[in-house]
Tab-separated table of C-alpha atoms in Angstrom:
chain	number	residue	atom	x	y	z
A	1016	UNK	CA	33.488	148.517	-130.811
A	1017	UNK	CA	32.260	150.136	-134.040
A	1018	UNK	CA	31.902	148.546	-137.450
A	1019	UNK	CA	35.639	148.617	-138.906
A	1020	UNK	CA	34.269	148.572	-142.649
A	1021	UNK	CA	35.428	152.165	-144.174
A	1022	UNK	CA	32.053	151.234	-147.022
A	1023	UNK	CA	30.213	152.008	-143.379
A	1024	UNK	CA	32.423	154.895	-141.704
A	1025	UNK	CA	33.502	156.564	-144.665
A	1026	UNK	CA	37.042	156.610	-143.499
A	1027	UNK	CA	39.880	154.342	-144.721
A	1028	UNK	CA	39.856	152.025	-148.152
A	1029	UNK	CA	37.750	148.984	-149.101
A	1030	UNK	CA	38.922	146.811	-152.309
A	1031	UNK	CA	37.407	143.732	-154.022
A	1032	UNK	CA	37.269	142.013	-156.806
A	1033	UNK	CA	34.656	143.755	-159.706
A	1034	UNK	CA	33.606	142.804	-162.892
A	1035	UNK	CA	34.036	145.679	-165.096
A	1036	UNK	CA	32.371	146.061	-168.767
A	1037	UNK	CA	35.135	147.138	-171.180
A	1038	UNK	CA	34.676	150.267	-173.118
A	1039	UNK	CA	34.103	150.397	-176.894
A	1040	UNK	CA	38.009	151.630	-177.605
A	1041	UNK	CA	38.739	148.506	-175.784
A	1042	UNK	CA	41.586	146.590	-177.654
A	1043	UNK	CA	40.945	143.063	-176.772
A	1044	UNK	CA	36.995	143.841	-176.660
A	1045	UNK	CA	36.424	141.242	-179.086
A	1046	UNK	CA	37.034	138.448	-177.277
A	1047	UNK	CA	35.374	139.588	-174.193
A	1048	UNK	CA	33.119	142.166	-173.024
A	1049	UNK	CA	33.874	142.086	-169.381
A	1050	UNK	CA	37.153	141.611	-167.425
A	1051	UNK	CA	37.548	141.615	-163.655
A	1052	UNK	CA	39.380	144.207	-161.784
A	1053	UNK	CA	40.542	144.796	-158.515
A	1054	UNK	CA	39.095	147.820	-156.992
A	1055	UNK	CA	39.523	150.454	-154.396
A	1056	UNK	CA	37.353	153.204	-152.930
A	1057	UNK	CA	39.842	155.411	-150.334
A	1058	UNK	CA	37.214	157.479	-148.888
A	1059	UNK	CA	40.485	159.660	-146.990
A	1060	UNK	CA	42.221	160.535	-150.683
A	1061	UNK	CA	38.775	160.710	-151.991
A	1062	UNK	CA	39.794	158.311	-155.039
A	1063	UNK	CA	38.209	155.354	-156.853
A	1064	UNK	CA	40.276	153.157	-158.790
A	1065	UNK	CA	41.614	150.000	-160.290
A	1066	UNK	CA	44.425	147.144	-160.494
A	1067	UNK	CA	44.555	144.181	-162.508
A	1068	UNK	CA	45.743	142.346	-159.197
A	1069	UNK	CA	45.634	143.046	-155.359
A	1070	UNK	CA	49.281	143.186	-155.080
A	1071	UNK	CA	49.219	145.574	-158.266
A	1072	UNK	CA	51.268	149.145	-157.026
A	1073	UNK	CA	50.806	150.789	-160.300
A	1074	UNK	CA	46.190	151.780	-160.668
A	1075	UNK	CA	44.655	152.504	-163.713
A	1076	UNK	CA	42.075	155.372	-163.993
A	1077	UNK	CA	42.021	157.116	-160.107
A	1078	UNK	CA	38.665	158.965	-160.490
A	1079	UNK	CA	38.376	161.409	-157.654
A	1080	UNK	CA	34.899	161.544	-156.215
A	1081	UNK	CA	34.199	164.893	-157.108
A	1082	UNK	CA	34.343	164.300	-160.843
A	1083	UNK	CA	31.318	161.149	-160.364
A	1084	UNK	CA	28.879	162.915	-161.845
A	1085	UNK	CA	26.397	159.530	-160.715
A	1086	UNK	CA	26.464	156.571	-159.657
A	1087	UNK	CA	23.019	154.507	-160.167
A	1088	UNK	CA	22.238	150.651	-159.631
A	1089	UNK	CA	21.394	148.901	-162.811
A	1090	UNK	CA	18.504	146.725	-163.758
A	1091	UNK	CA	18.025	143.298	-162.144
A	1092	UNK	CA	19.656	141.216	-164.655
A	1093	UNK	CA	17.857	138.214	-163.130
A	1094	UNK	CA	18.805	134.796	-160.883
A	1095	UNK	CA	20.084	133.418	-164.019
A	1096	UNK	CA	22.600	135.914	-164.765
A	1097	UNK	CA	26.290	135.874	-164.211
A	1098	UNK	CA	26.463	139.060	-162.326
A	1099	UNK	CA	22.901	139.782	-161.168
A	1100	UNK	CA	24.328	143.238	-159.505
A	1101	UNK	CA	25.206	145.765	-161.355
A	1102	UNK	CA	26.166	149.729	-160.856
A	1103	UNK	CA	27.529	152.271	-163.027
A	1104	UNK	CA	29.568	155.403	-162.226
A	1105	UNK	CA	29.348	157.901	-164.338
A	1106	UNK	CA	32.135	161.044	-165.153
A	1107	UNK	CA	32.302	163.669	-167.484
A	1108	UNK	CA	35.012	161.401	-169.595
A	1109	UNK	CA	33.107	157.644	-169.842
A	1110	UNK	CA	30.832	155.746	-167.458
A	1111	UNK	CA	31.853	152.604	-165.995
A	1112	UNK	CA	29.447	149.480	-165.621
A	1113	UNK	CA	30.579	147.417	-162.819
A	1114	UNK	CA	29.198	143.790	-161.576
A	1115	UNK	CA	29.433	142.017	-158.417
């Protein structure tokens, strides 16, 4: 049998929980820079998006791939960090820094 993962077969979704930097028109920014957020990558509707819970129906922002302009790996925020992985995806509208 094959690896069932779609992050490996490119077919199917994965979804975990992500750490997601707010953005600067961010209402409750103030008292937090970061929230976490349940996302999805569904590599067969070619969309990326987000829930504020797993059982969540309605998704905030569905980026399809082909507007990710890039998607790069951050600096090594260090052993000492909170969230010592870090990517960002990057559209024409706003780029999203993500943690693990």
């Amino acid at each position: 049998a094959g690896v069932l993962d779609a992050r490996y077969n490119m077919a199917g979704t994965y979804s975990a929980w992500l750490t997601k930097v707010k953005g600067e028109g961010a209402k409750a920014r103030w008292l937090s820079s970061t929230t976490k957020r349940y996302f999805t990558i569904d590599f067969t509707s070619q969309l990326f998006f987000y829930a504020q819970s797993e059982s969540q129906k309605t998704v905030s922002h569905p980026i399809r791939f082909k507007d990710i302009v890039s998607a790069d790996q951050l600096p090594d925020a260090g052993s000492k960090s909170e969230h010592p992985f870090g990517f960002s995806i990057l559209t024409a509208e706003r780029t999203y820094e993500l943690f693990t």
